[in-house]
PDB file of C-alpha atoms in Angstrom:
ATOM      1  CA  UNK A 693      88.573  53.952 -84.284  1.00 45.00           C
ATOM      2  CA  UNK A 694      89.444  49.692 -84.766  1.00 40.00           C
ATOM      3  CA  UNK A 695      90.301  49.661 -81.371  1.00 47.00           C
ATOM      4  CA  UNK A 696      87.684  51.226 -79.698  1.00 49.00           C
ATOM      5  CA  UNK A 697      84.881  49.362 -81.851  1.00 44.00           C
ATOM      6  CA  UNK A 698      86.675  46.200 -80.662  1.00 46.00           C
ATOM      7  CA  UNK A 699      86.585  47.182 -76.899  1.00 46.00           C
ATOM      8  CA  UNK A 700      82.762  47.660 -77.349  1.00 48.00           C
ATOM      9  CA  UNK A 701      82.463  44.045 -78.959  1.00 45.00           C
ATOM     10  CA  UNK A 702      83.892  42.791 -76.373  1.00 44.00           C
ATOM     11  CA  UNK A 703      82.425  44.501 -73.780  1.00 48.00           C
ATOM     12  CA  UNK A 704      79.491  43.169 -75.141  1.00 44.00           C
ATOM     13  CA  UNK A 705      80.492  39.925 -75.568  1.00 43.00           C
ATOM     14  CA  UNK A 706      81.492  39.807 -72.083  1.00 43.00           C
ATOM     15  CA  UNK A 707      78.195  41.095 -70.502  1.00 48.00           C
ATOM     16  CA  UNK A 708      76.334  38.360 -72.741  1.00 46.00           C
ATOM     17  CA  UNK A 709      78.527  35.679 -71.860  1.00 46.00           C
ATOM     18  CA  UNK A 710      77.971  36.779 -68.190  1.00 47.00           C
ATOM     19  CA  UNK A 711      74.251  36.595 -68.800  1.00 46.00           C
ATOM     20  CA  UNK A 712      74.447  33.414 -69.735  1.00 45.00           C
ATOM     21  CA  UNK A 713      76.248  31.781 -66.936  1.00 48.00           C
ATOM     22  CA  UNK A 714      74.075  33.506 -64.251  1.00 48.00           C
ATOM     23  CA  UNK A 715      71.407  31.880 -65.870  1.00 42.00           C
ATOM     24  CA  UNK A 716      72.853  28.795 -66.100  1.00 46.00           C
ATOM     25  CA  UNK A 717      73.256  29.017 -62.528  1.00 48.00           C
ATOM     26  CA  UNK A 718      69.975  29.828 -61.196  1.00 52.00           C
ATOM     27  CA  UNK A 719      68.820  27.219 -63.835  1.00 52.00           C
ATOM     28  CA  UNK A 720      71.146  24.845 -61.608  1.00 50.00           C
ATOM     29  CA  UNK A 721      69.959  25.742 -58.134  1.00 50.00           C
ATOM     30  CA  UNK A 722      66.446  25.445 -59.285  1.00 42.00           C
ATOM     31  CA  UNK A 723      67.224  21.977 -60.614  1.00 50.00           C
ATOM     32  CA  UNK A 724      68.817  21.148 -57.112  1.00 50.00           C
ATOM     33  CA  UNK A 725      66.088  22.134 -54.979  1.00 52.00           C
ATOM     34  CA  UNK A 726      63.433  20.304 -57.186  1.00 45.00           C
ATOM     35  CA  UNK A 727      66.197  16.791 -57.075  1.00 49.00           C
ATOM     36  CA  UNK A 728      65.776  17.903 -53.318  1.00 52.00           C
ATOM     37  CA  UNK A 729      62.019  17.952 -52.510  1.00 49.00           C
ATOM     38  CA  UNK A 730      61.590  14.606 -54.808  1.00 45.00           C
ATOM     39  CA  UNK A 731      64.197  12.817 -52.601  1.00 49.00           C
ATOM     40  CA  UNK A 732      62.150  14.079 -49.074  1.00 52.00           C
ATOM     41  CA  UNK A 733      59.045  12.985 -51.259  1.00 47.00           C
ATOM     42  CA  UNK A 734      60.429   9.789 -51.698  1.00 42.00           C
ATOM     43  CA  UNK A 735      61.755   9.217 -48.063  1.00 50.00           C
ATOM     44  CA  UNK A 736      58.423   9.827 -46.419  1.00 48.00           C
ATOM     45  CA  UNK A 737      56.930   7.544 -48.482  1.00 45.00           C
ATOM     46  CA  UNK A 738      59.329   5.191 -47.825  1.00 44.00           C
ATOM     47  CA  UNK A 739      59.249   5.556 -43.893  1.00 48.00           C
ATOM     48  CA  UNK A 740      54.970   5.337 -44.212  1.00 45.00           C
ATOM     49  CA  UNK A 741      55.284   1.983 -45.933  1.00 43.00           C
ATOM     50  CA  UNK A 742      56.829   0.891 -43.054  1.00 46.00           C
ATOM     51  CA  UNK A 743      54.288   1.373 -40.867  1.00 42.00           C
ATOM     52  CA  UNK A 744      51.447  -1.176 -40.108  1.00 42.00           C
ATOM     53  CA  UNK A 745      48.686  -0.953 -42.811  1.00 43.00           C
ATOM     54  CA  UNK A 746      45.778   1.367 -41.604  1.00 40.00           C
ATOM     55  CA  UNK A 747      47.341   2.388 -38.355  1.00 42.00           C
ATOM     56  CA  UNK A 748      49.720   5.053 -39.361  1.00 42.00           C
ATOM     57  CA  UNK A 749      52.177   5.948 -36.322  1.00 44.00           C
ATOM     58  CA  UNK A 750      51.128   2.921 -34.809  1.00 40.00           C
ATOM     59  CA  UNK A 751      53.640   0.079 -34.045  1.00 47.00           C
ATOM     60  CA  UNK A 752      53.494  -3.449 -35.237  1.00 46.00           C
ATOM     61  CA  UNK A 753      52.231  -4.762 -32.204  1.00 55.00           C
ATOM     62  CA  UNK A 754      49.230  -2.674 -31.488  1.00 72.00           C
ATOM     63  CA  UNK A 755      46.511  -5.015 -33.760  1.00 72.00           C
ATOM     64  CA  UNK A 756      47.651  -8.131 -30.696  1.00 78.00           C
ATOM     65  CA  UNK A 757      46.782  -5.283 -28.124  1.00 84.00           C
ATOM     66  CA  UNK A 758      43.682  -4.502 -29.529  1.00 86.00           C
ATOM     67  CA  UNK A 759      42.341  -8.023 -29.997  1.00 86.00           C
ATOM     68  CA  UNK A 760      43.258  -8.472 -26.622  1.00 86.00           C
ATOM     69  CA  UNK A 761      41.541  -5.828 -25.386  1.00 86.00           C
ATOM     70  CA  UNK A 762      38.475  -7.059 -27.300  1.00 90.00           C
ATOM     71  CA  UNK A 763      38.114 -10.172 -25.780  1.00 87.00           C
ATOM     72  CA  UNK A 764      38.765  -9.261 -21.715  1.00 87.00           C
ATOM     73  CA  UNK A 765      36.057  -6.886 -23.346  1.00 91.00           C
ATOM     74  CA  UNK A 766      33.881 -10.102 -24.783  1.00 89.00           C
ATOM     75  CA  UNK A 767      34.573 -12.219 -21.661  1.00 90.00           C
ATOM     76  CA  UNK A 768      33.239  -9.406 -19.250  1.00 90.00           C
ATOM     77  CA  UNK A 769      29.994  -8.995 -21.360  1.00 92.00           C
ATOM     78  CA  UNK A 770      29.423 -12.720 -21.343  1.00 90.00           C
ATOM     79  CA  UNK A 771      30.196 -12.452 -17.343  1.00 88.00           C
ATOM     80  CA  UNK A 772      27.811  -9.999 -16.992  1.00 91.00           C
ATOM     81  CA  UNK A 773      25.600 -11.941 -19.430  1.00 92.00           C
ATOM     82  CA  UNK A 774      25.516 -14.890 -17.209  1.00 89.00           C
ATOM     83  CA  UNK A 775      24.704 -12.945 -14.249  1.00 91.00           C
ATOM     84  CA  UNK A 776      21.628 -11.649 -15.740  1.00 92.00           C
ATOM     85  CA  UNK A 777      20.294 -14.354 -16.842  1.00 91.00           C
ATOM     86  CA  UNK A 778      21.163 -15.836 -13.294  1.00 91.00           C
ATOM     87  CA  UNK A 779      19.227 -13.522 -11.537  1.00 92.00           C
ATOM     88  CA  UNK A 780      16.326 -13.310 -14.094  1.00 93.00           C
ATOM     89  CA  UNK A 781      15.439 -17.161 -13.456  1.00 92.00           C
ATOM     90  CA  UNK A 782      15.459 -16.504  -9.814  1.00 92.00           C
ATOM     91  CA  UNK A 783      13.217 -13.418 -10.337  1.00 94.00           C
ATOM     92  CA  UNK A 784      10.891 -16.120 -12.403  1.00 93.00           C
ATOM     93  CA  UNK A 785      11.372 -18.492  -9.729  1.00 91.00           C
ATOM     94  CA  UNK A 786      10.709 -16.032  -7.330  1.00 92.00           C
ATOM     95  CA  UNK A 787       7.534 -14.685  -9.050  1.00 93.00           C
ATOM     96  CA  UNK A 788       6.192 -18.346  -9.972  1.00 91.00           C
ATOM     97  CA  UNK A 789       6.259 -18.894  -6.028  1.00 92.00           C
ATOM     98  CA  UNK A 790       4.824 -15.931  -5.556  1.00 94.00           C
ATOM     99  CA  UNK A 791       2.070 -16.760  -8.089  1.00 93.00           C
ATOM    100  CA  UNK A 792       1.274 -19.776  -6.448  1.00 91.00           C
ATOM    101  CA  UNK A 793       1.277 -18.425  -2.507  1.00 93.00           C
ATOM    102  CA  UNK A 794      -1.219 -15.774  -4.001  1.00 95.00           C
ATOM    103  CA  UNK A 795      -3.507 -18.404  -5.722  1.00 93.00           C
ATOM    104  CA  UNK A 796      -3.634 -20.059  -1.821  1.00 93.00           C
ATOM    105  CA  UNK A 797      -4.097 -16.919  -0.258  1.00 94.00           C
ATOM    106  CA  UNK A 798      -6.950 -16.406  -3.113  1.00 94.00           C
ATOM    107  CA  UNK A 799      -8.671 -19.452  -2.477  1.00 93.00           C
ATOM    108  CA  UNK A 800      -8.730 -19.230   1.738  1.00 94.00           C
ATOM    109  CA  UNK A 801      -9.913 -15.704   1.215  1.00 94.00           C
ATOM    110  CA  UNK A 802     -12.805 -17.287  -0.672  1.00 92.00           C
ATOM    111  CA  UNK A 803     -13.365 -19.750   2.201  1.00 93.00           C
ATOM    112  CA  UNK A 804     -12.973 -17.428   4.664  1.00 93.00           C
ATOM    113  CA  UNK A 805     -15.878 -15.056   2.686  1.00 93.00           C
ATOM    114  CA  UNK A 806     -17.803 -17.953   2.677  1.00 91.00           C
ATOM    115  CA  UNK A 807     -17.463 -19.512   6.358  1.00 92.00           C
ATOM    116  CA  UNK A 808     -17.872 -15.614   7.676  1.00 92.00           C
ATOM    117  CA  UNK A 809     -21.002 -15.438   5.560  1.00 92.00           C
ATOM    118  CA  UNK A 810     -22.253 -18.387   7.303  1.00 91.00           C
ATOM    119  CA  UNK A 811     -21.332 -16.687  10.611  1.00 92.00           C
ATOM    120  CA  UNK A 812     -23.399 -13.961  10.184  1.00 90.00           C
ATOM    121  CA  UNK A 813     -26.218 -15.210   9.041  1.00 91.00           C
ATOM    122  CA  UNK A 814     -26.031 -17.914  12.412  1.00 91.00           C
ATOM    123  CA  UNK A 815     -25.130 -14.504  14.563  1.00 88.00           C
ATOM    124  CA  UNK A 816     -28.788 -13.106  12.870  1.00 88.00           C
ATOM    125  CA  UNK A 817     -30.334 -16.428  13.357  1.00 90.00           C
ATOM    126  CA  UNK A 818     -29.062 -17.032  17.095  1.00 90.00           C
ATOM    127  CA  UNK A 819     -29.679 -13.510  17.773  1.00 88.00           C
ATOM    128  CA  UNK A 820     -33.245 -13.926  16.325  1.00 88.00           C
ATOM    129  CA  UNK A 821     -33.166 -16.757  19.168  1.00 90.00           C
ATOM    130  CA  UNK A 822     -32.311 -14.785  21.664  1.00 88.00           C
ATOM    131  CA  UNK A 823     -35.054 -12.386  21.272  1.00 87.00           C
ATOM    132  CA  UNK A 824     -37.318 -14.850  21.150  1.00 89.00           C
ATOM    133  CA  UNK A 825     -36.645 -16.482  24.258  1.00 88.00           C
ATOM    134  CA  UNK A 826     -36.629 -13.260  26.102  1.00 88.00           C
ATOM    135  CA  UNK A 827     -40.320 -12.010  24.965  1.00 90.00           C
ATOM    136  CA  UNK A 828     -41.537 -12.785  28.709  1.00 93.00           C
ATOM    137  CA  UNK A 829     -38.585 -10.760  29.938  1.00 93.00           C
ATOM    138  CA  UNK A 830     -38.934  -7.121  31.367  1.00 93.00           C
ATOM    139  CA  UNK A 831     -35.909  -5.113  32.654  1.00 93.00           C
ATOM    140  CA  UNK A 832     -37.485  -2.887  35.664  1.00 94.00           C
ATOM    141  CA  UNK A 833     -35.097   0.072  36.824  1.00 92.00           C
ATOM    142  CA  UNK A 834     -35.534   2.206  39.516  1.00 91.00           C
ATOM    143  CA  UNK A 835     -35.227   0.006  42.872  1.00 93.00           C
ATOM    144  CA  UNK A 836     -32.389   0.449  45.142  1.00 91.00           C
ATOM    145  CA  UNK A 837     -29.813  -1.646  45.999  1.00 89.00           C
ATOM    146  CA  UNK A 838     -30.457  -4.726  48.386  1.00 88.00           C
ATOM    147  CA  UNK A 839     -34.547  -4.412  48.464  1.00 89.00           C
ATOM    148  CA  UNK A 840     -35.114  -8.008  47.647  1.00 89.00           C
ATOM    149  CA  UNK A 841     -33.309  -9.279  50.084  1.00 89.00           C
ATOM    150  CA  UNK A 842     -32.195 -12.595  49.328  1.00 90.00           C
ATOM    151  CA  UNK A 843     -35.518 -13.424  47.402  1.00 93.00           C
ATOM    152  CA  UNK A 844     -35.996 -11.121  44.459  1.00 92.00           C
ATOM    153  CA  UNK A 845     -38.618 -13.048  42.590  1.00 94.00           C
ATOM    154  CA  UNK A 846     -40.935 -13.692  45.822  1.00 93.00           C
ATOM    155  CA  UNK A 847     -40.381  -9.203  46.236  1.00 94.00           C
ATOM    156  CA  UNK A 848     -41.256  -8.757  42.473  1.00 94.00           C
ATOM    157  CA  UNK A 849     -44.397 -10.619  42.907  1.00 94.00           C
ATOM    158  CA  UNK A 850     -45.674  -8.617  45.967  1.00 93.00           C
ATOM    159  CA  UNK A 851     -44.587  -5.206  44.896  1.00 93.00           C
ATOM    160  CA  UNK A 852     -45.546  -5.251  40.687  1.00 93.00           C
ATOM    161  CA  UNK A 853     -49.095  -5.459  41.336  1.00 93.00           C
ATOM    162  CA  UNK A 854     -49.077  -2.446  44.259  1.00 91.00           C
ATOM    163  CA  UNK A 855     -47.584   0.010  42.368  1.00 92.00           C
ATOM    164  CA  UNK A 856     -49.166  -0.986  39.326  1.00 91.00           C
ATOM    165  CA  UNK A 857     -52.408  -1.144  40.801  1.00 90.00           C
ATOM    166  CA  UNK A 858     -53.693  -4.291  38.614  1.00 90.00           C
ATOM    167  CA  UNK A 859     -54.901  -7.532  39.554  1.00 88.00           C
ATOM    168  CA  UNK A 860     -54.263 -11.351  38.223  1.00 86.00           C
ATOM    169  CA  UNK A 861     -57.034 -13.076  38.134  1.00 83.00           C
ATOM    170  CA  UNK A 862     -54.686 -16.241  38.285  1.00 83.00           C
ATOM    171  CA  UNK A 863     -52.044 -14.672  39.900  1.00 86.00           C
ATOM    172  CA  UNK A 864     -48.659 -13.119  39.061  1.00 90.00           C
ATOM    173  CA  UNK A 865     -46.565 -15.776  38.360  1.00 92.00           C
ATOM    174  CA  UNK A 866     -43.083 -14.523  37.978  1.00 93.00           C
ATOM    175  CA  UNK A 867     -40.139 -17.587  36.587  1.00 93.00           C
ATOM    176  CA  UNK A 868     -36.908 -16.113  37.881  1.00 94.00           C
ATOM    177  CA  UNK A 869     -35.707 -12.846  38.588  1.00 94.00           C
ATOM    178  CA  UNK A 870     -32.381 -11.002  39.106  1.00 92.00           C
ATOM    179  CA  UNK A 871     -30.187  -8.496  39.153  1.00 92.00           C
ATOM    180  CA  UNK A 872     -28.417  -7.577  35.768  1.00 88.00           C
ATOM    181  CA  UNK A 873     -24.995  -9.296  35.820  1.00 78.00           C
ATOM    182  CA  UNK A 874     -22.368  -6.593  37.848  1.00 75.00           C
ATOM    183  CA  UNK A 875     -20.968  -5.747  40.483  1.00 78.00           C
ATOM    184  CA  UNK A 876     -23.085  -4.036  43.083  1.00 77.00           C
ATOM    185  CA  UNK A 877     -23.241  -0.392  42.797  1.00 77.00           C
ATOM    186  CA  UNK A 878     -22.242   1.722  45.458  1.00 74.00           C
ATOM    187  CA  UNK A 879     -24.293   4.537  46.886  1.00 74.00           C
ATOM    188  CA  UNK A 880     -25.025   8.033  44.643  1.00 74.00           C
ATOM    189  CA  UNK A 881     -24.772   5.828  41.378  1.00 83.00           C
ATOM    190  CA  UNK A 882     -27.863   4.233  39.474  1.00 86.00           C
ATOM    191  CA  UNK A 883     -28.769   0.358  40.706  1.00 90.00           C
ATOM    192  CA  UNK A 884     -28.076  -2.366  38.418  1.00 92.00           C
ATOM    193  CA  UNK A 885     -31.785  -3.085  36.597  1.00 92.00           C
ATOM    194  CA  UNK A 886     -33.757  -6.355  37.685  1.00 94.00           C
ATOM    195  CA  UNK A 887     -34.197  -9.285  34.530  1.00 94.00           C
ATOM    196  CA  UNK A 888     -37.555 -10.549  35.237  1.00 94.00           C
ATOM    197  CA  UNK A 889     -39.085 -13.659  33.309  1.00 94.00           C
ATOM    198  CA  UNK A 890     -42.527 -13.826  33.373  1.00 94.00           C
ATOM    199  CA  UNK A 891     -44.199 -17.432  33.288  1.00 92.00           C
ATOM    200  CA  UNK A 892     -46.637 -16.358  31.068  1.00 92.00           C
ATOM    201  CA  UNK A 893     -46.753 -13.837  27.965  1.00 92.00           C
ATOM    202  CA  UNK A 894     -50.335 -11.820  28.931  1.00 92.00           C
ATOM    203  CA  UNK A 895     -48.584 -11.195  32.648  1.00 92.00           C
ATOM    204  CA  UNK A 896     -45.568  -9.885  31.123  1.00 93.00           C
ATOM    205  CA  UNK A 897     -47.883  -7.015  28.373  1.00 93.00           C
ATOM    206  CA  UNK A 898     -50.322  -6.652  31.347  1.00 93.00           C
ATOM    207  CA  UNK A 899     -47.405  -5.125  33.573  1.00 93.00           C
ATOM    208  CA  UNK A 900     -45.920  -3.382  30.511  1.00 92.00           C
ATOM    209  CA  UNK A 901     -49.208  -2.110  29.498  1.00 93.00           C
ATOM    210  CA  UNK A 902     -50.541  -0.946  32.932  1.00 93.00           C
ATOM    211  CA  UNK A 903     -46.735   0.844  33.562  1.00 92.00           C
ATOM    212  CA  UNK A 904     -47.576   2.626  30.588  1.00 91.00           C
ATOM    213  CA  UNK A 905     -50.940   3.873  31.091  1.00 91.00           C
ATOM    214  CA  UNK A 906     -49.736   4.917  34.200  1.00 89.00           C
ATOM    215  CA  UNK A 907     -46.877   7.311  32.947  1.00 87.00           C
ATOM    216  CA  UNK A 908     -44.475   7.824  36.430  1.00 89.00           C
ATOM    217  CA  UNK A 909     -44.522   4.530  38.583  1.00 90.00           C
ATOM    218  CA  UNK A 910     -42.896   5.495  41.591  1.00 91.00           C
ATOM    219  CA  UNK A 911     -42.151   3.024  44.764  1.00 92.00           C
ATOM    220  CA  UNK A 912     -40.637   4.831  48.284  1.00 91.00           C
ATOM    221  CA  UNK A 913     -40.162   7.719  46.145  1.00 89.00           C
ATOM    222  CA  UNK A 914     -37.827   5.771  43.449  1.00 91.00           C
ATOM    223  CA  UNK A 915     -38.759   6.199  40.225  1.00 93.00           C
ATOM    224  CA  UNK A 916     -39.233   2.917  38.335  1.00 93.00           C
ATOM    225  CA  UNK A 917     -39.043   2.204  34.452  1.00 93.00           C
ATOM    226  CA  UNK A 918     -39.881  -0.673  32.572  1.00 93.00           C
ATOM    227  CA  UNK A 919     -38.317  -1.970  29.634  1.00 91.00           C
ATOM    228  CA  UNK A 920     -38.359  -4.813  27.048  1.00 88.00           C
ATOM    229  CA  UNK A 921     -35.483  -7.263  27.667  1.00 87.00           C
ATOM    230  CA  UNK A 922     -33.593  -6.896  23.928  1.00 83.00           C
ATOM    231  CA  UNK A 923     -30.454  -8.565  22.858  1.00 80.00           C
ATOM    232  CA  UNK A 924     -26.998  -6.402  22.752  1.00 77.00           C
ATOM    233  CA  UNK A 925     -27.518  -6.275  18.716  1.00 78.00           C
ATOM    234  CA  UNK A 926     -30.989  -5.595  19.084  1.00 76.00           C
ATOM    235  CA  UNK A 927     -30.310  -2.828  21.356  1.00 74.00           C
ATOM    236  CA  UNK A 928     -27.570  -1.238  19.259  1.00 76.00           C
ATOM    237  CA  UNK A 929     -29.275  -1.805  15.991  1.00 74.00           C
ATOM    238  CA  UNK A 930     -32.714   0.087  18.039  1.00 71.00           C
ATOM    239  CA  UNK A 931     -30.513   2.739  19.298  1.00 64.00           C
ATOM    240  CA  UNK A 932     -28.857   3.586  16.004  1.00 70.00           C
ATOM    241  CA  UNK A 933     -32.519   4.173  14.599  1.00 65.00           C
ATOM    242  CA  UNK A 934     -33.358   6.728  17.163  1.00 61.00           C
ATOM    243  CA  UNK A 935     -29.674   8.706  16.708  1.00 65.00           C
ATOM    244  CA  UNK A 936     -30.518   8.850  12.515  1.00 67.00           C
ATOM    245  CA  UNK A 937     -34.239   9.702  13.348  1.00 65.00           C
ATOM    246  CA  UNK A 938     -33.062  12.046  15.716  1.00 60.00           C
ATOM    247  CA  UNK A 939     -30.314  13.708  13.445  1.00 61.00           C
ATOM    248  CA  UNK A 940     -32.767  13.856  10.432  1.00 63.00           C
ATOM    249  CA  UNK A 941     -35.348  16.086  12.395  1.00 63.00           C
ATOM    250  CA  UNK A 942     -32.258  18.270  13.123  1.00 61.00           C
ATOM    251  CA  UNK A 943     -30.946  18.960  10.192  1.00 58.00           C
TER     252      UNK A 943
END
């Protein structure tokens, strides 16, 4: 009964004593591994230290790099700078010029209005003129081609008064006459109009008065008209009347 009381002890002793060293174990493995992470720890922080401050995984020589980099950088702005401001004074140059042509241009425009002004109102006042010293001209249509023979005034004077059928007490007393200023006309196409200036004012409305009265004038069987001798502006600035006259009974 000793004996097998002590085997049990023992036994029991021995599974205890077991416990013990498998716990001392694991307690040293655990110990190791922790010794193990601290040294990594410690390492890492180590190698970052080494490293330039605020660039980490840079090398040492990155910052000259950089400041390099920053003034080609600089250099090219200050290029490009330049060149702006270059070409900004020539656009100031340019538009200062350009001011100043305009300013001349500005001021012969003004002259210009002003001498053309003056033209027209000479143009109105030699037109005026013109008029004037035609108010003893008639323009008298209707005869053909080469009637006169080579004295048109001496043929006016005889013919007027026959197929008029008036009398001058004094005589018709005719200045010059001629044919209108063109070429001669041939055959089929209207002859050029006679110019007639009358030597006195009362023959000239006697004639236009008595062609009137008269209605159709005829002479060999051509049909003669007689109009007032008008200036070019005169004319067009008459015939313009008579289209807007015309267009406003139209419409």
């Amino acid at each position: 009964y000793k004996s097998s009381k002590t085997k049990n002890i023992l036994s029991i002793h021995l599974d205890r004593s077991g416990s013990s060293e498998g716990l001392l174990c694991r307690r040293k493995k655990v110990n190791i591994s922790a010794k193990s992470t601290a040294t990594n720890t410690v390492n890492s922080g180590a190698n970052e230290a080494k490293l330039a401050p605020g660039q980490v995984g840079l090398d040492a020589s990155r910052p000259d790099s950089m400041a390099a980099d920053i003034a080609k950088i600089y250099n090219l702005l200050q290029k490009m700078s330049d060149e702006h401001d270059k070409k900004l004074d020539e656009i100031r140059a340019t538009m200062a010029s350009t001011e100043g042509k305009i300013s001349e241009l500005t001021r012969r425009l003004s002259n210009v209005e002003s001498r053309l002004d003056f033209l027209e109102d000479t143009d109105k006042k030699l037109d005026d003129l013109e008029n004037r010293s035609q108010r003893n001209n008639l323009r008298i249509n209707g005869f053909p081609e080469g009637c006169e023979g080579r004295d048109p005034t001496a043929f006016l004077t005889k013919v007027l008064p026959e197929v008029l059928g008036v009398e001058f007490s004094d005589g018709l007393e005719i200045e010059w006459a001629h044919r209108s200023a063109a070429q001669p006309r041939p055959d089929g196409k209207p002859p050029r109009p006679f110019i007639v200036c009358f030597l006195r004012h009362t023959d000239k409305e006697k004639i236009r008065n008595a062609a009137r009265d008269k209605g159709k004038v005829t002479w060999k069987d051509y049909h003669i008209m007689f109009f007032l001798d008008y200036s070019k502006l005169l004319c067009r600035q008459s015939w313009a009347d008579v289209l807007s006259t015309a267009v406003c009974w139209l419409m």
